[in-house]
Amino acid sequence: MARLARRRLGAGILGALLFFLGGACAYTYVPDAEGTPVLVLRAALTPTPAAPTAAPPLKPTPRPTLRRLTAPGCCGNIWWSAGGAQVLYVDKPDEQPAAIWGIDTATSEAAPYSAVVGVLQHHDRYIIALVPQTPHSVTVHERQTGESWPLHGVGSLPFIAPDGVRVAYDGRTSQQTLFSSQRENPIVVAALDGSNPRRLATLYGVGIVAWFPDGTRLLALGKQNPGAARAALWQVDADTGALAQLDDGAHLRNISLSPDGAWLVYLKAFEQDPSRNTTWAMRVQTGERRRLLFVGRYAWVGSESATLVYVPPRQAPDAGFSLWKLDVASGERARLVDPAQTPLFIANGDWALSPDGTRLAFVSAEDYAIWLLVMRP
């Protein structure tokens, strides 16, 4: 029971942070070209000109290795340290204060990673933490020096720029509703200490999603005017504030930029045309869109420019999960884990890919311990 309480504590703390940012849906399964069930989401919009991409031939699946890192019932909501040496999670063991803990994947030894609980950014150098009782202010903590400072008038999670000297955030007044398609979101860029704030543009709805890796643009989601019927996905020039529309932005989920910023991947849901309710890749420079052959969680391989690793739905409720790799530029895919050889029983989609893409940490649905899967080349 104590371990379960700790897992719920970690999930609750991270959940509060994610609530500050601002879904689930009904689904059905349709087999792909190999007979693997592909999840198709049901729900609300328009036809698509793109046709499904044919699946290339599969490569043989190498056999990976599995190792348990923690005792059963340990933790949840895991992610990797920036250097890839540790798996991180929030915990409060033995009545100690809540902290971010890290477990070394080489030694399986756990130790506090940060006494401040928040969102790690800029290669884990900074932690963004909420200020209690002040939902429109946050504190930035520098892990190396221990210095911290507040950012005021912030209405969402701030994003530290790739250069480490600027921060972008959605500025809001305390009277505004946090979750509203009509909410005014001034997109603000300031010095990292909060000085010299400058409004770039104003959108209505969600707000900033990420910085582009080159630091010249921001990715944002919202309406250009409050009366617009649907949101759009935008590039925002970080100097001039000029807006360039990338795609229709209604009902998008899990928006993610590739490591070099050349590709966008996102899940489209709740469209009237069921064929649109799937995962899409878009080449940012040309606007070319590709319908991908899966629905499920995915993560970019940080050491490559256009490679995704994803976990599709299981073939049956008692079957293990498989793991796949996809090059979104070429369409070439390969199965990394064959459930017939190495079944993965992942709890609640709780997995994280190492920055180099060679290891997968996950919470086991069998014992709720953190396990490490090492994929062979």
PDB file of N, CA and C in Angstrom, residues 111-145:
ATOM      1  N   ALA A 111      18.840   7.579  -6.645  1.00  0.00           N
ATOM      2  CA  ALA A 111      19.298   8.720  -5.852  1.00  0.00           C
ATOM      3  C   ALA A 111      18.497   9.949  -6.265  1.00  0.00           C
ATOM      4  N   PRO A 112      18.360  10.949  -5.370  1.00  0.00           N
ATOM      5  CA  PRO A 112      17.648  12.173  -5.763  1.00  0.00           C
ATOM      6  C   PRO A 112      18.340  12.847  -6.946  1.00  0.00           C
ATOM      7  N   TYR A 113      17.549  13.245  -7.919  1.00  0.00           N
ATOM      8  CA  TYR A 113      18.053  13.956  -9.092  1.00  0.00           C
ATOM      9  C   TYR A 113      17.830  15.452  -8.956  1.00  0.00           C
ATOM     10  N   SER A 114      16.720  15.821  -8.340  1.00  0.00           N
ATOM     11  CA  SER A 114      16.410  17.224  -8.085  1.00  0.00           C
ATOM     12  C   SER A 114      15.486  17.323  -6.885  1.00  0.00           C
ATOM     13  N   ALA A 115      15.824  18.180  -5.940  1.00  0.00           N
ATOM     14  CA  ALA A 115      14.962  18.408  -4.786  1.00  0.00           C
ATOM     15  C   ALA A 115      13.732  19.215  -5.162  1.00  0.00           C
ATOM     16  N   VAL A 116      13.791  19.916  -6.291  1.00  0.00           N
ATOM     17  CA  VAL A 116      12.657  20.694  -6.780  1.00  0.00           C
ATOM     18  C   VAL A 116      11.879  19.844  -7.768  1.00  0.00           C
ATOM     19  N   VAL A 117      10.583  19.745  -7.566  1.00  0.00           N
ATOM     20  CA  VAL A 117       9.730  18.995  -8.476  1.00  0.00           C
ATOM     21  C   VAL A 117       9.167  19.956  -9.520  1.00  0.00           C
ATOM     22  N   GLY A 118       9.398  19.656 -10.768  1.00  0.00           N
ATOM     23  CA  GLY A 118       8.911  20.508 -11.842  1.00  0.00           C
ATOM     24  C   GLY A 118       9.248  19.898 -13.178  1.00  0.00           C
ATOM     25  N   VAL A 119       9.236  20.724 -14.213  1.00  0.00           N
ATOM     26  CA  VAL A 119       9.514  20.273 -15.577  1.00  0.00           C
ATOM     27  C   VAL A 119      10.947  20.646 -15.923  1.00  0.00           C
ATOM     28  N   LEU A 120      11.761  19.641 -16.228  1.00  0.00           N
ATOM     29  CA  LEU A 120      13.153  19.868 -16.601  1.00  0.00           C
ATOM     30  C   LEU A 120      13.240  20.347 -18.045  1.00  0.00           C
ATOM     31  N   GLN A 121      14.101  21.356 -18.273  1.00  0.00           N
ATOM     32  CA  GLN A 121      14.274  21.896 -19.614  1.00  0.00           C
ATOM     33  C   GLN A 121      15.738  22.223 -19.860  1.00  0.00           C
ATOM     34  N   HIS A 122      16.054  22.466 -21.114  1.00  0.00           N
ATOM     35  CA  HIS A 122      17.377  22.881 -21.567  1.00  0.00           C
ATOM     36  C   HIS A 122      18.451  21.938 -21.038  1.00  0.00           C
ATOM     37  N   HIS A 123      18.372  20.681 -21.474  1.00  0.00           N
ATOM     38  CA  HIS A 123      19.332  19.637 -21.101  1.00  0.00           C
ATOM     39  C   HIS A 123      19.367  19.424 -19.582  1.00  0.00           C
ATOM     40  N   ASP A 124      18.216  19.582 -18.957  1.00  0.00           N
ATOM     41  CA  ASP A 124      18.045  19.375 -17.510  1.00  0.00           C
ATOM     42  C   ASP A 124      18.776  20.413 -16.664  1.00  0.00           C
ATOM     43  N   ARG A 125      19.193  21.489 -17.263  1.00  0.00           N
ATOM     44  CA  ARG A 125      19.872  22.537 -16.477  1.00  0.00           C
ATOM     45  C   ARG A 125      18.882  23.325 -15.627  1.00  0.00           C
ATOM     46  N   TYR A 126      17.662  23.508 -16.148  1.00  0.00           N
ATOM     47  CA  TYR A 126      16.660  24.304 -15.451  1.00  0.00           C
ATOM     48  C   TYR A 126      15.431  23.463 -15.122  1.00  0.00           C
ATOM     49  N   ILE A 127      14.758  23.849 -14.041  1.00  0.00           N
ATOM     50  CA  ILE A 127      13.488  23.238 -13.656  1.00  0.00           C
ATOM     51  C   ILE A 127      12.452  24.342 -13.563  1.00  0.00           C
ATOM     52  N   ILE A 128      11.326  24.149 -14.246  1.00  0.00           N
ATOM     53  CA  ILE A 128      10.203  25.081 -14.170  1.00  0.00           C
ATOM     54  C   ILE A 128       9.211  24.521 -13.154  1.00  0.00           C
ATOM     55  N   ALA A 129       8.938  25.276 -12.104  1.00  0.00           N
ATOM     56  CA  ALA A 129       8.044  24.811 -11.037  1.00  0.00           C
ATOM     57  C   ALA A 129       6.942  25.825 -10.803  1.00  0.00           C
ATOM     58  N   LEU A 130       5.759  25.323 -10.468  1.00  0.00           N
ATOM     59  CA  LEU A 130       4.641  26.198 -10.142  1.00  0.00           C
ATOM     60  C   LEU A 130       4.869  26.852  -8.787  1.00  0.00           C
ATOM     61  N   VAL A 131       4.422  28.079  -8.665  1.00  0.00           N
ATOM     62  CA  VAL A 131       4.460  28.770  -7.380  1.00  0.00           C
ATOM     63  C   VAL A 131       3.132  28.513  -6.682  1.00  0.00           C
ATOM     64  N   PRO A 132       3.119  27.928  -5.467  1.00  0.00           N
ATOM     65  CA  PRO A 132       1.856  27.596  -4.793  1.00  0.00           C
ATOM     66  C   PRO A 132       0.962  28.819  -4.622  1.00  0.00           C
ATOM     67  N   GLN A 133      -0.333  28.586  -4.830  1.00  0.00           N
ATOM     68  CA  GLN A 133      -1.373  29.601  -4.677  1.00  0.00           C
ATOM     69  C   GLN A 133      -1.249  30.748  -5.685  1.00  0.00           C
ATOM     70  N   THR A 134      -0.350  30.655  -6.641  1.00  0.00           N
ATOM     71  CA  THR A 134      -0.241  31.689  -7.667  1.00  0.00           C
ATOM     72  C   THR A 134      -0.154  31.019  -9.032  1.00  0.00           C
ATOM     73  N   PRO A 135      -1.293  30.572  -9.579  1.00  0.00           N
ATOM     74  CA  PRO A 135      -1.265  29.781 -10.806  1.00  0.00           C
ATOM     75  C   PRO A 135      -0.767  30.520 -12.029  1.00  0.00           C
ATOM     76  N   HIS A 136      -0.589  31.848 -11.930  1.00  0.00           N
ATOM     77  CA  HIS A 136      -0.122  32.600 -13.089  1.00  0.00           C
ATOM     78  C   HIS A 136       1.315  33.069 -12.907  1.00  0.00           C
ATOM     79  N   SER A 137       2.035  32.415 -12.012  1.00  0.00           N
ATOM     80  CA  SER A 137       3.455  32.662 -11.852  1.00  0.00           C
ATOM     81  C   SER A 137       4.170  31.330 -11.685  1.00  0.00           C
ATOM     82  N   VAL A 138       5.391  31.282 -12.143  1.00  0.00           N
ATOM     83  CA  VAL A 138       6.211  30.092 -12.006  1.00  0.00           C
ATOM     84  C   VAL A 138       7.592  30.510 -11.527  1.00  0.00           C
ATOM     85  N   THR A 139       8.359  29.531 -11.093  1.00  0.00           N
ATOM     86  CA  THR A 139       9.734  29.778 -10.674  1.00  0.00           C
ATOM     87  C   THR A 139      10.667  28.960 -11.541  1.00  0.00           C
ATOM     88  N   VAL A 140      11.761  29.585 -11.964  1.00  0.00           N
ATOM     89  CA  VAL A 140      12.806  28.903 -12.715  1.00  0.00           C
ATOM     90  C   VAL A 140      13.952  28.612 -11.755  1.00  0.00           C
ATOM     91  N   HIS A 141      14.357  27.352 -11.673  1.00  0.00           N
ATOM     92  CA  HIS A 141      15.473  26.941 -10.818  1.00  0.00           C
ATOM     93  C   HIS A 141      16.620  26.471 -11.701  1.00  0.00           C
ATOM     94  N   GLU A 142      17.814  26.976 -11.429  1.00  0.00           N
ATOM     95  CA  GLU A 142      19.000  26.496 -12.128  1.00  0.00           C
ATOM     96  C   GLU A 142      19.678  25.440 -11.262  1.00  0.00           C
ATOM     97  N   ARG A 143      19.801  24.244 -11.781  1.00  0.00           N
ATOM     98  CA  ARG A 143      20.308  23.133 -10.988  1.00  0.00           C
ATOM     99  C   ARG A 143      21.790  23.273 -10.673  1.00  0.00           C
ATOM    100  N   GLN A 144      22.567  23.888 -11.561  1.00  0.00           N
ATOM    101  CA  GLN A 144      24.005  23.976 -11.355  1.00  0.00           C
ATOM    102  C   GLN A 144      24.375  24.939 -10.235  1.00  0.00           C
ATOM    103  N   THR A 145      23.700  26.074 -10.188  1.00  0.00           N
ATOM    104  CA  THR A 145      24.053  27.112  -9.209  1.00  0.00           C
ATOM    105  C   THR A 145      23.126  27.151  -8.001  1.00  0.00           C
TER     106      THR A 145
END
